[in-house]
Short mmCIF file of C-alpha atoms in Angstrom, two decimals:
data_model
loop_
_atom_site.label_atom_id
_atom_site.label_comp_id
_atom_site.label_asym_id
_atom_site.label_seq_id
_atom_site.Cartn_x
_atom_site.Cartn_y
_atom_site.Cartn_z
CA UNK L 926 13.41 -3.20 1.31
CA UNK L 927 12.10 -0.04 2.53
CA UNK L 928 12.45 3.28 0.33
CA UNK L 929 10.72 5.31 2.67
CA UNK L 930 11.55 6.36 6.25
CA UNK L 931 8.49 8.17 7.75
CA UNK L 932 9.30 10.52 10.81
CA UNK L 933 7.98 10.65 13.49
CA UNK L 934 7.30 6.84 13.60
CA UNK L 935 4.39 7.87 16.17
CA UNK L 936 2.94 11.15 16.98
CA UNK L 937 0.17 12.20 19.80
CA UNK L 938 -1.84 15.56 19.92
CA UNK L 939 -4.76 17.01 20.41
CA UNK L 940 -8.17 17.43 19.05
CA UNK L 941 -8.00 20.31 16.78
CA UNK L 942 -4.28 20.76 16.30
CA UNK L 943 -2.05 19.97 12.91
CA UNK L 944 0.39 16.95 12.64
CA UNK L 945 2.91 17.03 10.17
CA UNK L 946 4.68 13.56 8.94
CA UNK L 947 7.32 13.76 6.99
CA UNK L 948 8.68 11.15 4.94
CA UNK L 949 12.13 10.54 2.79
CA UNK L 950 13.21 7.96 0.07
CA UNK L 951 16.16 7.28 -1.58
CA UNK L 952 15.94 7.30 -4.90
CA UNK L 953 14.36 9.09 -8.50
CA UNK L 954 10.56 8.94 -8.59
CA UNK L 955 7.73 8.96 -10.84
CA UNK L 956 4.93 10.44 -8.12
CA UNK L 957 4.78 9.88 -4.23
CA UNK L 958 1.31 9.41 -2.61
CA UNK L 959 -0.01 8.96 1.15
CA UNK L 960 -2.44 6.38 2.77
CA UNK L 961 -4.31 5.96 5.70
CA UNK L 962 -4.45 2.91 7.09
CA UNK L 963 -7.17 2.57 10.31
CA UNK L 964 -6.61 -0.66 12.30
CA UNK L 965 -4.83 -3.77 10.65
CA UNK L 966 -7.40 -2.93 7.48
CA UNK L 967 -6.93 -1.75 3.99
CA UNK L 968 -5.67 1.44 2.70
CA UNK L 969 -7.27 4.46 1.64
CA UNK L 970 -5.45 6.96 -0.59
CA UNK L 971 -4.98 10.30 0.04
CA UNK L 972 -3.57 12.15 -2.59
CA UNK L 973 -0.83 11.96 -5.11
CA UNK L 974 1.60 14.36 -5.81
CA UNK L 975 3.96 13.94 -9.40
CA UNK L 976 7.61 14.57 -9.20
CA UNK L 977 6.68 17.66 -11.20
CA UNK L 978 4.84 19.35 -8.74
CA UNK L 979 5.93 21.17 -5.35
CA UNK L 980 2.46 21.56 -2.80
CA UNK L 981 -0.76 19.65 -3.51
CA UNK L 982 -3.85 20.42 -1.11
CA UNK L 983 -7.06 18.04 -0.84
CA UNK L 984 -9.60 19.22 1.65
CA UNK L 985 -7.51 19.54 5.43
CA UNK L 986 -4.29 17.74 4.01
CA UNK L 987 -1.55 19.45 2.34
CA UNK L 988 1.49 17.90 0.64
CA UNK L 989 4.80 18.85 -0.20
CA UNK L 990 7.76 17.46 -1.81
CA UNK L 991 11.10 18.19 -2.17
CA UNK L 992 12.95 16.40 -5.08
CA UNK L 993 16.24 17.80 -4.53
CA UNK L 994 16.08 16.35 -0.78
CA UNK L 995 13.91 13.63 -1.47
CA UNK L 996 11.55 14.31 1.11
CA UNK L 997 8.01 14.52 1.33
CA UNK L 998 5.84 15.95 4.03
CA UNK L 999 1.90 15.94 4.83
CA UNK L 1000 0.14 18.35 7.14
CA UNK L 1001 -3.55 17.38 8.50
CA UNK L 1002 -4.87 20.54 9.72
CA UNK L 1003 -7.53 21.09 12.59
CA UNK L 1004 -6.95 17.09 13.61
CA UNK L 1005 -10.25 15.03 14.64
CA UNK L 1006 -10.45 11.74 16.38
CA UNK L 1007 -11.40 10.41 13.04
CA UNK L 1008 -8.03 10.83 11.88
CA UNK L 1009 -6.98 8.25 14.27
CA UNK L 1010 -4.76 6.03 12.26
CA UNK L 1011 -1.49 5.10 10.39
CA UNK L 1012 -0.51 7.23 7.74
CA UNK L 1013 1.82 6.10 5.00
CA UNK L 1014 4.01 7.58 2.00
CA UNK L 1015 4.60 5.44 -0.51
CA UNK L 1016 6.89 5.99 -3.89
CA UNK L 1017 6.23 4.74 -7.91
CA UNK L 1018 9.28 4.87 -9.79
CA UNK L 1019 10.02 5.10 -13.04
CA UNK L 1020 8.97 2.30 -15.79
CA UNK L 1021 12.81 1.08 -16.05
CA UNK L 1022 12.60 0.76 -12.19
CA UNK L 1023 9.92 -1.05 -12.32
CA UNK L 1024 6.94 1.79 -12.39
CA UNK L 1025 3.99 -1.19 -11.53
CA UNK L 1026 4.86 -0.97 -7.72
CA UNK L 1027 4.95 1.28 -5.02
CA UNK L 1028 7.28 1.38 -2.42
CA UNK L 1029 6.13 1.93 1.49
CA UNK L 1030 7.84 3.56 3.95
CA UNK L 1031 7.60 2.25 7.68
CA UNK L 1032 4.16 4.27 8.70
CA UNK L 1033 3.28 7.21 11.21
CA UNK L 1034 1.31 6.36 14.03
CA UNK L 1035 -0.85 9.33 14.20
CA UNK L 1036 -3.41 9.64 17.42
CA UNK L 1037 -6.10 12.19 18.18
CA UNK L 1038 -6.66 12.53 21.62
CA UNK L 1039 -10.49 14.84 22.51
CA UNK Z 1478 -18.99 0.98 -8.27
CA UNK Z 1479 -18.11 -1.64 -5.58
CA UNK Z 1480 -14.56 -1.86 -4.31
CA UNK Z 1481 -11.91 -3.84 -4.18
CA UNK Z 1482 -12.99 -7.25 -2.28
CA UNK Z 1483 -10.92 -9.91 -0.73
CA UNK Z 1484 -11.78 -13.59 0.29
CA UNK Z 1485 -11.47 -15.19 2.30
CA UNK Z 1486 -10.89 -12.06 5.21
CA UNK Z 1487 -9.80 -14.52 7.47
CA UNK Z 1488 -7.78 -17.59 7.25
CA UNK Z 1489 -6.16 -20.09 9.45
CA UNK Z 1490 -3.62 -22.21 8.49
CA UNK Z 1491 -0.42 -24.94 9.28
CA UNK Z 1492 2.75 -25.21 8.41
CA UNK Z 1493 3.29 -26.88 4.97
CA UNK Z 1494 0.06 -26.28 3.91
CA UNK Z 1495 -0.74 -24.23 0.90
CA UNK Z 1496 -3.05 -21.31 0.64
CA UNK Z 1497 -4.62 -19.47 -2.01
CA UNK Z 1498 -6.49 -16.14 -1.60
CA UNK Z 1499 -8.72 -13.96 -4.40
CA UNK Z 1500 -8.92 -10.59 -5.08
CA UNK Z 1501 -11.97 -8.95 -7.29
CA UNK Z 1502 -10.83 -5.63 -8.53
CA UNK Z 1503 -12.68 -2.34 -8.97
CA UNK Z 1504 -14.96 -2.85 -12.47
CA UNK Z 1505 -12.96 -1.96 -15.37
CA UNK Z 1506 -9.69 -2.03 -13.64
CA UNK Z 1507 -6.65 -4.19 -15.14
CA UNK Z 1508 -4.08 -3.88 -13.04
CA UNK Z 1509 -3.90 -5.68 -9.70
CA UNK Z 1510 -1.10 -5.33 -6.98
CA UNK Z 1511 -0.48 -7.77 -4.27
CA UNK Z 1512 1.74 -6.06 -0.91
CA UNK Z 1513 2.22 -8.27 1.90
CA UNK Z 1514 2.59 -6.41 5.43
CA UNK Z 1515 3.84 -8.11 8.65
CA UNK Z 1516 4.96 -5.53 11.98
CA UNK Z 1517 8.30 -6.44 11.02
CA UNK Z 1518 8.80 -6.00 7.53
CA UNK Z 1519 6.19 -3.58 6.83
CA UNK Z 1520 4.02 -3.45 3.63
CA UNK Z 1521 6.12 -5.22 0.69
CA UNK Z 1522 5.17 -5.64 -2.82
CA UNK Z 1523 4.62 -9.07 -4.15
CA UNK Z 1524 3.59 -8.87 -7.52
CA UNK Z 1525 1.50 -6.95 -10.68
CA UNK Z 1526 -0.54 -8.16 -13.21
CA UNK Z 1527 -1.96 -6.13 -15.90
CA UNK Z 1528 -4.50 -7.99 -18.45
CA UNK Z 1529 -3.49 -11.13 -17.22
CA UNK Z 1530 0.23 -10.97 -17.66
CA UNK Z 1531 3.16 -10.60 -14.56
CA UNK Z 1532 4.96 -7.23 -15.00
CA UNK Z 1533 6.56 -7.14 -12.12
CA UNK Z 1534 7.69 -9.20 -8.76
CA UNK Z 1535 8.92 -8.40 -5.52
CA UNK Z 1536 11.69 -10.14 -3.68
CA UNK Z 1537 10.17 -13.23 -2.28
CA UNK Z 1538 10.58 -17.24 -2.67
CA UNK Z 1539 9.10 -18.83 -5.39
CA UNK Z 1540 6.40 -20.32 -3.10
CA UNK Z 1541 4.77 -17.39 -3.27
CA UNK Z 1542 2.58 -17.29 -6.79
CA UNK Z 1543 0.09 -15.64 -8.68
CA UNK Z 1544 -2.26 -15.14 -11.50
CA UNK Z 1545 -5.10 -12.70 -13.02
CA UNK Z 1546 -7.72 -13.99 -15.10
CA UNK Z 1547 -9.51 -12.72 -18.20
CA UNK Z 1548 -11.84 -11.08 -15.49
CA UNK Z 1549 -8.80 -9.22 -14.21
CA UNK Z 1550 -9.70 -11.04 -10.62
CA UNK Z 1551 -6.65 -12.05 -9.66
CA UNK Z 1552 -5.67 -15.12 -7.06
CA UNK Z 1553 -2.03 -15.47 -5.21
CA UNK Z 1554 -0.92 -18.90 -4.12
CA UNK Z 1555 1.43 -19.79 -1.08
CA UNK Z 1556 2.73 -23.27 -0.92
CA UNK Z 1557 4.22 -24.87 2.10
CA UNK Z 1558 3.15 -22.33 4.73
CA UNK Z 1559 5.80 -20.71 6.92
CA UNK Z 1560 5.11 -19.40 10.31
CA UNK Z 1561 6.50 -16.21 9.08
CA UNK Z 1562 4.00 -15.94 6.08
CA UNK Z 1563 1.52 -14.86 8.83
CA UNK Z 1564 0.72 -11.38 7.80
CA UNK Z 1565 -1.91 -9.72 6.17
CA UNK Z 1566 -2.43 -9.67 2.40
CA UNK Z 1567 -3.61 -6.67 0.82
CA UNK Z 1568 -4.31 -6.35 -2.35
CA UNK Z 1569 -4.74 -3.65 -4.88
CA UNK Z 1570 -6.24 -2.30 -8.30
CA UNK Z 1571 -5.76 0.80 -10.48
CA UNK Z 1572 -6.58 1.19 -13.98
CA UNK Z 1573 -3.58 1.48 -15.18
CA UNK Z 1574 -0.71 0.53 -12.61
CA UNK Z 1575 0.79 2.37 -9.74
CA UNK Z 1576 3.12 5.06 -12.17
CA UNK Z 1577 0.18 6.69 -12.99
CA UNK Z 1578 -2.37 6.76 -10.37
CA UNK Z 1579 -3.65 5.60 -7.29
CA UNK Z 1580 -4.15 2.33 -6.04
CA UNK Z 1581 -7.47 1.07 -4.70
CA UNK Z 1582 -6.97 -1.33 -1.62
CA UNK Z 1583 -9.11 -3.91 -0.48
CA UNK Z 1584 -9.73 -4.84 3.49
CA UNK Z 1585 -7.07 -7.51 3.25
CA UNK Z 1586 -6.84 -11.22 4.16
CA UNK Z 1587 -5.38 -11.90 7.50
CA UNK Z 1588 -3.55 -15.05 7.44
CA UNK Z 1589 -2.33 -16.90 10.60
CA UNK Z 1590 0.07 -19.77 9.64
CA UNK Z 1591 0.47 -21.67 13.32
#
């Protein structure tokens, strides 16, 4: 089953702008991370943030998260058609949960329009 | 160092036949995740192996199999094909498991099971 549940499911702007997807899960966590997925191909991580830790940046993404509301958000600033793609959250749990998997939520559909 | 690679990319297949797909990880890497993801059902974890052992295994039927040699390459078997095992089979290495860092997909192996 699911953990996460990304929102929005699909989201359109323009060239230049900033899309935030946000994504919640349901239970304790070890670290939550984000991929990219482009086109029915593999994944590409992002960035990982630990349950520890409250804002990571990398380059034009930031992350938050929110442990008390289980929620995790990640903001692409100044958008570019390259960023064209599905973006996913995806949780690691603890060792007693069973820390050797991670968990997916549902995906945003993220499109760059020039 | 070279990525993760998958082969075959591309597979064909009929019900009740059996399958089996490979997965080279990254050099040096021991653990190797395999997550199945259909438009339905999303991306679900199938199983871990870490230096050749199963630590962990998702929620589906027993036809669904897997090993990692001494190589940490790892192969996952399907026997008696399903339409519904169509999907495409990604799989994944870190160095030491998803708890602690992130995973490296491959491109995937699309499998169509008419």
């Amino acid at each position: 089953s699911q953990q996460g549940e990304e929102d929005p499911q699909a989201l359109s702007i323009q060239e230049g702008e900033n899309a935030t997807m946000n994504c919640s899960y349901k239970t304790s966590i070890n670290n939550l991370q984000w991929y990219r997925q482009n086109s029915g191909r593999g994944l590409v991580h992002l960035i990982l943030i630990r349950s520890n830790e409250r804002e990571k940046h990398s380059g034009r993404l930031r992350v938050t998260l929110d442990t008390s509301k289980k929620s995790s958000s990640l903001l692409i600033t100044a958008s570019r058609a390259a960023d064209t793609a599905s973006y996913f959250c995806a949780t690691a749990g603890s060792i007693i949960q069973g820390a050797q998997k991670l968990v997916f939520g549902q995906g945003t559909r993220l499109t760059i329009n020039p | 160092k070279a990525g993760v690679t998958q082969t075959p990319r591309y597979l064909i297949k009929t019900r009740g036949q059996q399958v089996t797909l490979s997965c080279s990880p990254i050099s040096g890497h021991r653990s190797v995740s395999w997550y199945q993801q259909t438009p339905g059902q999303g991306l679900q974890f199938l199983f871990e192996y870490f230096s050749e052992t199963q630590r962990n295994k998702g929620n589906f039927p027993g036809r669904f199999s897997g090993r990692q040699f001494s190589n940490s390459r790892s192969e996952m078997n399907v026997s008696t094909l399903e339409l519904g095992d169509s999907a495409l089979y990604l799989c994944a290495s870190s160095s030491l498991g998803s708890s602690y860092n992130e995973q490296f997909f491959g491109p995937g192996t699309r499998l169509t099971v008419l």
